[in-house]
Amino acid sequence: MNNKKKFKNSYKLYEKSKRFIPLAAQTFSKSSMNFVFGASPLFISRGKGAFTWDIDNNKFIDYLLGLLPIILGHCDKDVDDAIKNQLKKGITFSLSNQLEFQLAKQLSAIIPCAENTRFAKNGSDVTTAAIRLARAVTGKERIATCGYHGWHDWYIGTTTRNLGVPKSEIKLTSKFNYNEISSLEKVLRKHKGEFAAVILEPCINVEPTNDFLRILRKICDDQKILLIFDEIVTGFRIDLGGAQTFYNVIPDLACFGKAMGNGMPISALVGKKIYMDKIEDIFFSGTFAGETLSLAASLTTIQKIIRKNVPKKINSTGKILKTEINKLIKKQDLENLVSIGGPNWKPIIEVKSLPNKILFTSLLKQEFIKEGMLMSAGINLCLAHADKKIISDTLKKWSVVLKNIKSYSNSDHPSDFLKGDLVKPVFEVRRSK
Ligand SMILES: Cc1ncc(COP(=O)(O)O)c(C=O)c1O
């Protein structure tokens, strides 16, 4: 018997929605593929602070946070008031608005490379703009990349999800391994003098080691390649000024998005003025780029991140959860199956059981849902999670999850305990090296 009863409205809506919306979702990671189909909710109706409710009114501690845009908490009063105040004045206008200047100035004050800024809506908009700009500035075409940078051709062509991307585009982007300078050097050597940019997430599921970022900076300087940090995830979480502040390595251009509007759709390409000036010559333009509700939300979000020292709180919550959950894992003698790794600001759930990796990933996700936690491959944190009661409830829930996983792992047929379909990974892009 699966859990469909508990999620009756979700599955009813799924059947109806599928007739009009492929996958019944807009994002792979928010779709049924990423959860145990049959034992998980499929639609969320509302959120408040660190909690969300599905359309059957089941309550969850939200450790997904809409894939990380929520940094303060759902329905933050200050941000919502800023949106409402701006709404009274209008949303989208025919000339620029003063909020663009105010937010660009704010970013410039906190992000080291942000001498100039241009706004957009999605992370993919600004990673692609950074690539076009780097090509225009250097007069070169090739890109070296590691990490995830969105859905556009230049990047997604390098993954297994490259259907529909022209081969001519795919061959211009080469991948290297995080924390492995030799793999970048090999890529650059193969097409010497042809690279416009190196783009990477400065911290992925592991911290940079052996001066990785500083050496990257030097290689780019020596070979006249632009260094682009994709800070769509690290931004406002690892440190107020992003990973470039935290590791004190300054890129030429950087991309921010997700957390900067506490859920409102806004992203920013920032960078050194000598390069950003060239934006006036390339084409990077969008009807909604100066939409004012998101600008107002972002200004208030960033001011609150500063006032409440959010990166510090996220880091300390993550550290507590990592340490205490790893103790619970040890108590159940499950270290060979799962551990919590990754940086404190974004702990990662590492399922180790290789032959059964997908099964145990699925079982874990099933148990998280059963215990009332919306959680996937990582523990995504916001200010609202810093509450002591939420932390202790989370640990209690993990304790039950791990007890159940232990009993499943002792069984000859752990798959008998899965009450729905296995999860289906889209692709693995954030390898640990
Ligand atoms: C590091 C990174 N870059 C770029 C993107 C693309 O952002 P968006 O989905 O807003 O286009 C994402 C999205 O998850 C991301 O994590």
XYZ file of N, CA and C in Angstrom, residues 13 30 47 51 56 59-60 98 108 123-124 147 180 220-221 223 234 257 259 289 291 420:
66
model
N -4.661 16.057 -8.868
C -4.247 17.223 -9.666
C -3.161 16.830 -10.677
N 11.705 19.901 -9.332
C 10.458 20.050 -8.574
C 9.409 19.040 -9.052
N 3.382 28.589 2.071
C 4.537 28.480 2.953
C 4.511 29.595 3.981
N 8.350 26.583 6.937
C 7.389 25.504 6.673
C 6.660 25.683 5.341
N -2.802 18.830 0.191
C -3.626 18.017 1.090
C -3.496 18.507 2.524
N 1.949 19.212 6.486
C 2.937 20.258 6.813
C 4.357 19.685 6.774
N 5.273 20.432 6.206
C 6.673 19.991 6.109
C 7.623 21.088 6.578
N 14.280 54.168 -10.502
C 15.377 54.461 -9.563
C 15.806 53.243 -8.746
N 27.201 46.800 -5.367
C 28.568 47.283 -5.497
C 29.229 47.454 -4.112
N 18.856 32.781 -13.319
C 20.293 32.541 -13.290
C 20.832 32.296 -14.689
N 20.099 31.509 -15.480
C 20.558 31.191 -16.847
C 20.735 32.448 -17.692
N 30.551 22.511 -13.005
C 29.404 22.883 -12.170
C 28.154 22.900 -13.009
N 40.685 20.348 -9.454
C 41.702 19.583 -10.192
C 42.292 20.487 -11.276
N 44.058 32.297 -15.522
C 43.223 33.166 -16.371
C 43.970 34.462 -16.700
N 44.633 35.034 -15.697
C 45.401 36.267 -15.945
C 46.501 36.004 -16.979
N 46.721 33.774 -19.264
C 46.286 33.406 -20.626
C 45.215 34.358 -21.187
N 26.032 30.181 -4.221
C 26.855 30.671 -3.097
C 26.426 32.074 -2.636
N 21.738 35.380 -8.296
C 20.310 35.175 -8.579
C 19.666 34.604 -7.333
N 18.804 33.665 -4.175
C 18.459 34.235 -2.862
C 18.253 35.741 -2.872
N 13.485 42.921 -17.295
C 14.723 43.002 -16.506
C 14.644 44.074 -15.409
N 11.836 44.977 -13.812
C 10.522 44.842 -13.145
C 10.680 45.199 -11.655
N 6.649 3.398 -3.465
C 6.383 4.113 -4.723
C 7.510 3.835 -5.692
